[in-house]
XYZ file of C-alpha atoms in Angstrom:
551
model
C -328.374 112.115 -6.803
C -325.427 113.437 -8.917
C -326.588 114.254 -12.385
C -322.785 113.393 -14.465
C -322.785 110.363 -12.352
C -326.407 109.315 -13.681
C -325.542 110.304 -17.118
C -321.631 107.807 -16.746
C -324.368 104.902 -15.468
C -326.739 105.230 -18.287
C -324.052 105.648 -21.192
C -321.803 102.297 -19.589
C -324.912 100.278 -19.158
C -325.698 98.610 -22.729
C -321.511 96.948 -22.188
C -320.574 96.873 -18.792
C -321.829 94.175 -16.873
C -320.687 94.809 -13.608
C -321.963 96.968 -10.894
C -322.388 100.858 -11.716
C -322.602 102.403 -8.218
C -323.247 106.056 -7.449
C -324.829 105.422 -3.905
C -323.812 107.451 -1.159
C -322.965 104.141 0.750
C -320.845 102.670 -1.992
C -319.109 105.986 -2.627
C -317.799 106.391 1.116
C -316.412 102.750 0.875
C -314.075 104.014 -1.696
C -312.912 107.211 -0.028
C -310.670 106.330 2.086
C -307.648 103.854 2.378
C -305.086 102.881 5.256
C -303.808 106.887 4.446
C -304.576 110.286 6.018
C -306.632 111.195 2.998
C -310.392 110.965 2.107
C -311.165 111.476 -1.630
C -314.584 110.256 -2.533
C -315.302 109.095 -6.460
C -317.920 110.119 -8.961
C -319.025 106.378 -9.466
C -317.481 103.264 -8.433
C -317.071 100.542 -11.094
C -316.693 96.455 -10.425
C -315.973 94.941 -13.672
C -317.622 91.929 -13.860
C -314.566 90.594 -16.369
C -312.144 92.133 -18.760
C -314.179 92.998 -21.319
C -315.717 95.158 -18.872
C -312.782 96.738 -18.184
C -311.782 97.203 -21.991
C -315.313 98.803 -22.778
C -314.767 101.382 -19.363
C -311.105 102.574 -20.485
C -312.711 103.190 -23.885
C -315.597 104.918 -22.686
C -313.758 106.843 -20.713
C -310.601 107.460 -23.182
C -313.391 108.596 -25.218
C -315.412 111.153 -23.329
C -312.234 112.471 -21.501
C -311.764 114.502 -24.967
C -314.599 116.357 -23.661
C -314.549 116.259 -20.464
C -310.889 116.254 -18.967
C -311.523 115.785 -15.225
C -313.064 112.021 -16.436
C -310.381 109.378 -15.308
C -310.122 105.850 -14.196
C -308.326 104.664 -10.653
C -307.877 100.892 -9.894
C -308.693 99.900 -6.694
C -307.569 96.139 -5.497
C -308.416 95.907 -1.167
C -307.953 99.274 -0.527
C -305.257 98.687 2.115
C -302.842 101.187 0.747
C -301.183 104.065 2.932
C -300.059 106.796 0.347
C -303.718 107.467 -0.999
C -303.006 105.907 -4.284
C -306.260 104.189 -4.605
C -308.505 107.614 -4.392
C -310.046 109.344 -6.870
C -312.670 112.161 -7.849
C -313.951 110.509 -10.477
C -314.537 106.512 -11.229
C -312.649 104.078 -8.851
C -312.367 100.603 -10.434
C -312.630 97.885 -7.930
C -311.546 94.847 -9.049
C -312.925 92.698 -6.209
C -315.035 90.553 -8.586
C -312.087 89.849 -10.150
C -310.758 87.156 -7.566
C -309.746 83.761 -9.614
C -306.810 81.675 -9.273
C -306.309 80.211 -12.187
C -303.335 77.915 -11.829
C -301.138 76.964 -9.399
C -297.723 75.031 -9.715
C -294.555 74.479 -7.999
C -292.926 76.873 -10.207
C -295.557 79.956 -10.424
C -299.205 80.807 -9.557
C -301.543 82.640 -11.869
C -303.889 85.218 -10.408
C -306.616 88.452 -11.081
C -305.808 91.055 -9.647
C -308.792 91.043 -6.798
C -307.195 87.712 -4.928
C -306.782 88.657 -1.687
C -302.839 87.771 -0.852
C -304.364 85.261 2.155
C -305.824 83.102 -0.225
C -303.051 82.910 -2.881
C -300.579 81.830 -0.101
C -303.720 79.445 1.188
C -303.331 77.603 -2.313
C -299.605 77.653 -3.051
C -298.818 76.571 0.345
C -300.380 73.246 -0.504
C -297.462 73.043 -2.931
C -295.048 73.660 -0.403
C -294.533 77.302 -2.216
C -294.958 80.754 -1.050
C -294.670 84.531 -3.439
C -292.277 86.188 -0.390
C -292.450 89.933 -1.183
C -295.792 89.968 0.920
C -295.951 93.248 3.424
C -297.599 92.969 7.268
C -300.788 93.650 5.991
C -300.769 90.648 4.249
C -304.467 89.427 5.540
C -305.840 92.027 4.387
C -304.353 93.065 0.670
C -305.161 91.975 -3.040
C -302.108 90.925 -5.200
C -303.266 93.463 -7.672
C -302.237 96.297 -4.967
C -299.381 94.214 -4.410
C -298.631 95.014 -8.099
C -299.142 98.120 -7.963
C -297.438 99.334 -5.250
C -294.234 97.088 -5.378
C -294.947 95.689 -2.274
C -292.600 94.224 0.379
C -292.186 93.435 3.798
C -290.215 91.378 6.526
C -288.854 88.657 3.822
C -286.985 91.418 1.453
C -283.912 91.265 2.634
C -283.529 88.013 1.588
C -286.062 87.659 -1.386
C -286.377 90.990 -2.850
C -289.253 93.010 -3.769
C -292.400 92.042 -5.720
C -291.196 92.687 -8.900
C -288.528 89.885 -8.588
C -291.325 87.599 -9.269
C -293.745 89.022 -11.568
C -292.521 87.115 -14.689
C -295.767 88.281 -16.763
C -298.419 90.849 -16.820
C -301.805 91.043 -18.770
C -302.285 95.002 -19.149
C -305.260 97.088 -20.399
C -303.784 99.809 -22.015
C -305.411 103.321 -23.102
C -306.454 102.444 -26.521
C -309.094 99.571 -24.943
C -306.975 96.354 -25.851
C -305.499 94.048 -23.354
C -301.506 93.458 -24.156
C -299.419 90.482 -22.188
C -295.836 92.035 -20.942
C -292.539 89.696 -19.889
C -289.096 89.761 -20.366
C -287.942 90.225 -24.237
C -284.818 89.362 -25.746
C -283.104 91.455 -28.127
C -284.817 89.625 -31.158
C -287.911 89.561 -29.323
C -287.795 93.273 -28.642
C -287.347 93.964 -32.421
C -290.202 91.870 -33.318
C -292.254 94.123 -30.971
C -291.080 97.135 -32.092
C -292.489 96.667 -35.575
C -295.770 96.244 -34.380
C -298.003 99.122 -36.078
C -300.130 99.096 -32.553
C -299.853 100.750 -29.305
C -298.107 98.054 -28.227
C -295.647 98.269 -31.411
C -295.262 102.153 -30.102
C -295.163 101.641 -26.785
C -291.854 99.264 -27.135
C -290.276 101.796 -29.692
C -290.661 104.983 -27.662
C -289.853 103.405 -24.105
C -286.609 101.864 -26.167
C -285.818 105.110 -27.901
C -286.235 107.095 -24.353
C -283.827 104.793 -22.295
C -281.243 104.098 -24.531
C -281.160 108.070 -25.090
C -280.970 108.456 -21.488
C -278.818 104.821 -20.367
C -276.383 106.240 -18.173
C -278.488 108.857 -16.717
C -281.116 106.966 -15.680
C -278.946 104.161 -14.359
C -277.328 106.715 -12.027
C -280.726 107.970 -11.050
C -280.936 104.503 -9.277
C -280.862 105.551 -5.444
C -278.579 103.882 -3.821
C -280.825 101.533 -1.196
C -282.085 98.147 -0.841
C -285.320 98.517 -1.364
C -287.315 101.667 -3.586
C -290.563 102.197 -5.186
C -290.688 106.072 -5.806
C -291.002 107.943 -8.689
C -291.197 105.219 -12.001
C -288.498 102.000 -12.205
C -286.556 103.110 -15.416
C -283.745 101.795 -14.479
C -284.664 98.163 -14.080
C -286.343 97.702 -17.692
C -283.660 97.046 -19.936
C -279.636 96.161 -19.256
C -279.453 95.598 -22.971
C -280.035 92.257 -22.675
C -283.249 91.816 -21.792
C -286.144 94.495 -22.024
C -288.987 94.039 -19.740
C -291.739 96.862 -18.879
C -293.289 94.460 -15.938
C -290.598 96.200 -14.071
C -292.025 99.528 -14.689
C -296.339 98.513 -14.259
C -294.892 96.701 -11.296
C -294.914 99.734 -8.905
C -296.505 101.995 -11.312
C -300.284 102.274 -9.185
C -302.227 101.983 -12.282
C -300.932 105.015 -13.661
C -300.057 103.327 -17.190
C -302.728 100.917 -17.536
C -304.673 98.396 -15.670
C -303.514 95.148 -14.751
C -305.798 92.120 -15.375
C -304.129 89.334 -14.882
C -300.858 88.405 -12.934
C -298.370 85.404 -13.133
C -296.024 84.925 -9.733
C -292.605 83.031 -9.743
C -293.018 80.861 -6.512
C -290.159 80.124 -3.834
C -289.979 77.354 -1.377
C -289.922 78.470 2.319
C -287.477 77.343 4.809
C -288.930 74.739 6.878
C -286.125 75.533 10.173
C -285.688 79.015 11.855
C -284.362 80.494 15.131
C -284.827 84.335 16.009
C -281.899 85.886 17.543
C -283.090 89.429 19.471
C -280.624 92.099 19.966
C -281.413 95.019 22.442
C -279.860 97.981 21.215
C -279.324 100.888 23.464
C -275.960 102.611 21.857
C -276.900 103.321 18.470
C -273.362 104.467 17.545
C -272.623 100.723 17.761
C -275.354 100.233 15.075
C -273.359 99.906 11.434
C -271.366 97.585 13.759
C -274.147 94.958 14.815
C -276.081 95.057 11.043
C -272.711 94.300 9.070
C -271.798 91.321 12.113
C -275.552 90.326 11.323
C -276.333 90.297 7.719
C -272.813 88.288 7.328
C -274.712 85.449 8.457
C -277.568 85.848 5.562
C -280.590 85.961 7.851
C -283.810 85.657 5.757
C -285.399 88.855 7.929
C -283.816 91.595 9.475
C -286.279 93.491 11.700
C -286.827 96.365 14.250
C -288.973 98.496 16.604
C -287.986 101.208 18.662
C -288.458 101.732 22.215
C -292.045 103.824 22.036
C -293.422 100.588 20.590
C -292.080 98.360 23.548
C -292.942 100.625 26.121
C -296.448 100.783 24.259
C -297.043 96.754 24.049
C -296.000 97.271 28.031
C -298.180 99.516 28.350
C -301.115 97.769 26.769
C -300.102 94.345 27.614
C -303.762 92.908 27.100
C -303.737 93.953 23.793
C -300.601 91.658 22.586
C -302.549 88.955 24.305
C -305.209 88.814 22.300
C -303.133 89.270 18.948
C -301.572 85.748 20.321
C -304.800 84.603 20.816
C -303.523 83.493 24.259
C -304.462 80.229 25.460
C -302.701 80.869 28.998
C -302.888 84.234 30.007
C -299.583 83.665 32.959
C -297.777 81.267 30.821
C -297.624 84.061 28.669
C -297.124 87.081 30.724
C -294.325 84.602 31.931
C -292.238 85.137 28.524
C -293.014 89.073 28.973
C -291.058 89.127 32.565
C -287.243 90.384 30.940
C -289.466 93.551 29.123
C -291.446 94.288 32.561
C -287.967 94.410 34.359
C -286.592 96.506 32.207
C -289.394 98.754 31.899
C -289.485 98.971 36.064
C -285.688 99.604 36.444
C -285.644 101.771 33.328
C -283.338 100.045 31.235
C -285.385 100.050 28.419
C -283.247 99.745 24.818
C -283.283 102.266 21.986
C -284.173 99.244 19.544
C -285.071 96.053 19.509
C -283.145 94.111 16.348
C -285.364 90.776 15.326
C -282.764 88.703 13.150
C -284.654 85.439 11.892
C -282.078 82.614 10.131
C -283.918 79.920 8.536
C -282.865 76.796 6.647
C -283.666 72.795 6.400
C -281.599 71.392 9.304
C -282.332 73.144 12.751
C -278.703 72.235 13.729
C -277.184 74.295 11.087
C -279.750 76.998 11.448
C -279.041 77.396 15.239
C -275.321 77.405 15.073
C -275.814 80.487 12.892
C -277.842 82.465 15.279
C -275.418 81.502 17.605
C -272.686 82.490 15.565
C -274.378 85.612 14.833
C -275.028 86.212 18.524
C -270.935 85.257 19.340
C -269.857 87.769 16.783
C -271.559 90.531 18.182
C -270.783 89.741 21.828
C -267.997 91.877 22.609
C -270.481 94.875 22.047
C -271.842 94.285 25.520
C -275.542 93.685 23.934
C -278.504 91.469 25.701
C -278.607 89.140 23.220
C -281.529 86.083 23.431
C -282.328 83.073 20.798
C -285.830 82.893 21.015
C -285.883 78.599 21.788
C -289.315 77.803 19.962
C -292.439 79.335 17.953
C -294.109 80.720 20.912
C -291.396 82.174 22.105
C -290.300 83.964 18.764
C -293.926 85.125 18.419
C -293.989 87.383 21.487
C -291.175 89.593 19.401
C -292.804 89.069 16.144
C -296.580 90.584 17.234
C -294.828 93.369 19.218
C -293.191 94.451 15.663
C -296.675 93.492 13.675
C -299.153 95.162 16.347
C -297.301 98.700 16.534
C -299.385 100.433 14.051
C -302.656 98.633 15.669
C -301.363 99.729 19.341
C -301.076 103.414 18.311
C -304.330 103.563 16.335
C -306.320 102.196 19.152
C -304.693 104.187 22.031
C -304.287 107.261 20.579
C -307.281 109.226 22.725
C -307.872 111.523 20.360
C -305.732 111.327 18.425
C -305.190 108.848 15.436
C -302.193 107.201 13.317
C -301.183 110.178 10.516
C -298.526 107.650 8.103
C -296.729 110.413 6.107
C -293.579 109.815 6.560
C -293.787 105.873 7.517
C -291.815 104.769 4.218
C -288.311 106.237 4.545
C -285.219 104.045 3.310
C -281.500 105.093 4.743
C -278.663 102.559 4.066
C -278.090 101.130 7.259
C -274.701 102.482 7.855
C -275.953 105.975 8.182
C -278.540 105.177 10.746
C -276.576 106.073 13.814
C -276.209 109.766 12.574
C -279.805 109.558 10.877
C -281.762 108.545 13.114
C -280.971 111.147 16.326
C -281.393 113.635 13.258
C -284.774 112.781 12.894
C -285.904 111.841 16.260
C -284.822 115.815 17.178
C -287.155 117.141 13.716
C -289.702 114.593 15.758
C -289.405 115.800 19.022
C -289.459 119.470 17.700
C -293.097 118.991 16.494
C -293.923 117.649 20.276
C -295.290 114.210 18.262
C -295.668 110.818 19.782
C -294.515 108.584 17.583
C -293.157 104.385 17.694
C -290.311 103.138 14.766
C -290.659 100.098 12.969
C -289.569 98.776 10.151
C -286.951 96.511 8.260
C -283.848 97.437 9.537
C -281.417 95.171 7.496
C -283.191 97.321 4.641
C -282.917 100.443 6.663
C -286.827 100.729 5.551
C -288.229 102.667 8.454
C -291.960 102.801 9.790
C -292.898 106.059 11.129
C -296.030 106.461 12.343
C -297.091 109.504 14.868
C -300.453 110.350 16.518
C -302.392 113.237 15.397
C -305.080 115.733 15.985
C -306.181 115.809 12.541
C -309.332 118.101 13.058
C -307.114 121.148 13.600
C -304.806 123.675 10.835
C -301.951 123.328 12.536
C -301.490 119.446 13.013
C -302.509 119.263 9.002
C -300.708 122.285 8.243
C -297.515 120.416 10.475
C -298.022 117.255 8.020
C -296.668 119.230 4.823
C -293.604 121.073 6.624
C -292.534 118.105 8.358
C -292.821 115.987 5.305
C -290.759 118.555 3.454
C -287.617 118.372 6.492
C -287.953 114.908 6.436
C -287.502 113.886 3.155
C -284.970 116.536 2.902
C -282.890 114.597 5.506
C -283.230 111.519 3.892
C -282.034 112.500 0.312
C -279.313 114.254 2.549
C -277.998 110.446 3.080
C -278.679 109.158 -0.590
C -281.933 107.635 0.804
C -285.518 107.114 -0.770
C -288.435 108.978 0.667
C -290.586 105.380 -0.126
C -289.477 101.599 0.102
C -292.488 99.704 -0.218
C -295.543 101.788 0.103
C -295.317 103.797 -2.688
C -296.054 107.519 -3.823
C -299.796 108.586 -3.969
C -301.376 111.636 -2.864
C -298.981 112.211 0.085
C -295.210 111.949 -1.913
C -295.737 112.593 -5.391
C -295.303 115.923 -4.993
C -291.513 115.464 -3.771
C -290.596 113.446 -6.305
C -289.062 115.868 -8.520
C -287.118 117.202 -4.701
C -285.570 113.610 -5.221
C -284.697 112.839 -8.698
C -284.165 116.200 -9.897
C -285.653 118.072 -12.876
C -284.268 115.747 -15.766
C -285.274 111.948 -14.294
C -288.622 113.335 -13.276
C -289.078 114.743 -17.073
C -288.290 111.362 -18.034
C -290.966 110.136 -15.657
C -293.135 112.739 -17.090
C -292.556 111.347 -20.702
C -293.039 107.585 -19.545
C -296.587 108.917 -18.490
C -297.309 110.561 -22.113
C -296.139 107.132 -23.315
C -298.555 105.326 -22.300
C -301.529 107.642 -21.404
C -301.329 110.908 -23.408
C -305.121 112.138 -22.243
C -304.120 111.141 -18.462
C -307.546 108.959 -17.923
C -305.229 106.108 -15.780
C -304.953 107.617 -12.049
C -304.020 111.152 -12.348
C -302.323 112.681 -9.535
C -299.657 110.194 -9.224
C -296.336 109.946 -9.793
C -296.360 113.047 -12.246
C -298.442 115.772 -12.736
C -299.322 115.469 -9.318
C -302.113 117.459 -7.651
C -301.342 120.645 -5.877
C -300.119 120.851 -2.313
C -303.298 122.567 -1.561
C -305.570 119.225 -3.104
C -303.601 117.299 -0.874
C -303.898 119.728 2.591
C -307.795 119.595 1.380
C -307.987 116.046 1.011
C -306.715 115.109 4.815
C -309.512 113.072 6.308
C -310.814 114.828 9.207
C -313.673 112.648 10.418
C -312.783 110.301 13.105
């Protein structure tokens, strides 16, 4: 039995009405996430409601003073794969914090804790979806969502998740709970005369942007798709002032989120997936301009380790179709087995999915797509229904699952799985890094969201030994240095936890990340809300220490 964690449960017991767990059980639950890292916490903490989570951020705002290591991570599902959820000291789990509590045809209002499968359960009954969902989208809470800035496969069209967080209910580090939208001008100097946090909050983030405009709008990197280092950038256009663009991403290092309200889209009811194999990638920049001019809602990719691996384990992407008949099937599968026997296998497989409301219209685009691209000398196919789409689409989905469960062993090491290059560089980038890959004797697939340029690396790994941990640092370090080489981002959806925080400075340079740096004091002078993160980061030797070697 830990003594400080006995002493935490006893002082939070007369106002916290949730669960106080110190158990050895409970404690390994929160240790790990879908990362390399294993961090276990002091005490986990499940609010019951909000005023539970007021009364912890004051107890622990107030014995921090004291005791400097005490601090307070939010954990939503646990899903994430940068390590952002793990912490030394109290984890927050928010699970029992899982209400919907409105629904419409314009927005949805949410806790944190709803898992994203049951939000899209009950605004799907309005015809509506929130699109910025990422593959794992069975599995996550909204609140990570949040956090993280998620996306996935419908970006390219629909943007990020903070496109449609329109308001946010924070708990800040003085205890209170504060709602955050979009301000006007007048609405901004209203705020600003507030003699609260809040009131201090709006007049310091104010003062340290419009000190720093043009700077920080040049900091911008110049991709699709970014969720390193802190969004200053996107708060205020002088216009409108709006710091759910900076908690949106932030991973509950500024405060914790308690309640969530989602602008709502209306899917496309018609789609047709044209696939494009690729095996001249100079003739890349070529094929993604001739694509994206016909607006395809999702713009995806996998490389040909992942084919040769759904080949390979061909039973496998049966059951993730939950195949009815096993040689109707294998049937669709005959054009990859042919190529695989006579070795014509591509470099990349391009998924390029146009939707809209009439299938007529939506088909003559694919095929206009596929026409404009023909004098490339691709294979080219339009998938002609659902089943036959969803071959391509669980081949994409099931890469991470094929690696993780074939890797001997070995096991799936995401470090560098988040990279964004602008799509026109990809020809050049990409033999760059497969030679750093190939160096380092790694199997590997690539995935990702190729109309982004948002790539999915994920190797196998012998994480027991020094030198495949030890290899996890200095390839992260050529890696990103080859990416910021092409004006890229070194994350695009998955944020920067324990594994990229400590580059950030390596990408924004010394006076954006002292700006991040001040955001942080902002907000959370003592550093109670997930330190580690973003700023301040732990050293290179926490993070080498913190690799999870138990398989």
């Amino acid at each position: 039995m830990n003594t400080q964690a006995t002493e935490i449960k006893n002082a939070l017991r007369p106002f916290f009405k949730g669960e106080l767990l110190d158990d050895e059980t409970s404690r390994a639950m929160c240790a790990n996430d879908a990362s390399i890292f294993e961090v276990t916490p002091l005490l986990v903490a499940r609010p019951k409601d909000v005023d539970d989570i007021r009364n912890i951020v004051r107890f622990v705002s107030d014995h921090n003073k004291k005791n400097p290591a005490l601090s307070i991570t939010p954990r939503a599902a646990g899903t994430g794969m940068a390590g952002g959820a793990l912490s030394p000291s109290i984890v927050l789990e928010v699970k029992n914090l899982n209400t919907i509590k409105e629904v419409t045809d314009g927005y949805a209002i949410t806790e944190p804790g709803v898992f994203y499968r049951d939000l899209e359960r009950a605004t799907l009954e309005r015809n509506r979806i929130m699109p910025s969902y990422p593959a794992s989208k069975q599995l996550c809470a909204v609140g990570g969502m949040v956090g993280t800035n998620a996306s996935g496969e419908k970006t390219l069209n629909y943007g990020s998740t903070d496109r449609y967080v329109q308001k946010l209910n924070v708990v800040l580090a003085d205890g209170n709970e504060y709602s955050f939208g979009p301000l006007t001008k007048d609405e901004l100097a209203e705020k600003m005369k507030l003699n609260t946090l809040e009131g201090e909050i709006y007049r310091k983030m104010h003062n340290l942007i419009e000190g720093n405009y043009e700077i920080i709008k040049n900091a911008k990197p110049r991709v699709s798709k970014n969720c390193a280092g802190y969004s200053l950038w996107n708060i205020w256009d002088r216009t409108t002032f709006d710091l759910t663009k900076l908690f949106t991403g932030s991973e509950g290092t500024l405060g914790i989120t308690t309640e969530i309200t989602f602008k709502l889209v209306e899917p496309k009811p018609q789609r047709k997936l044209l696939v494009i194999f690729v095996r001249d990638l100079e003739k890349l920049p070529e094929i993604v301009g001739a694509v994206l001019k016909h607006k395809p809602e999702t713009f995806e990719s996998y490389d040909d380790n992942t084919l040769k691996f759904a080949i390979r384990f061909f039973p496998d992407i049966m059951r993730s179709l939950k195949a009815r008949g096993f040689l109707k099937l294998a049937f669709h599968f005959i054009p990859e087995f042919f190529m695989a026997l006579t070795g014509g296998i591509p470099k990349l497989v391009l998924l390029a999915e146009f939707t809209g409301t009439e299938e007529t219209e939506v088909m003559a685009r694919a095929e206009t797509a596929r026409k404009d691209i023909s004098s490339l000398g691709l294979k080219t196919y339009i998938a002609v229904n659902k089943e036959d789409a969803e071959k391509y689409w669980t081949i994409r989905h099931e890469s991470f699952n094929l690696l993780r469960h074939h890797g001997g062993e070995k096991r799936t090491a995401p470090f560098i799985e988040d990279i964004v290059v602008s799509p026109p560089h990809l020809p050049e980038f990409l033999p760059r890094l497969t030679k750093l890959l190939k160096e380092h004797n790694l199997v590997y697939t690539i995935a990702g969201h190729i109309g982004d340029g948002n790539l999915h690396i994920i190797p196998l790994m012998d994480l027991r030994k020094d030198t495949e941990r030890d290899m996890i640092l200095e390839l992260s370090k050529k890696v990103f240095a080859l990416v910021l080489e092409y004006g890229g981002s070194i994350s695009g959806e998955h944020n920067d936890g324990l594994i990229r925080t400590p580059f950030l400075k390596q990408m924004y340079g010394e006076q954006i990340y002292k700006l991040f740096e001040e955001t942080k004091n902002i907000f959370d002078p003592q550093h109670i809300f997930n330190p580690g993160k973003k700023v301040f980061g732990n050293s290179i030797e926490f993070v080498k220490e913190h690799i999870d070697k138990v398989y």
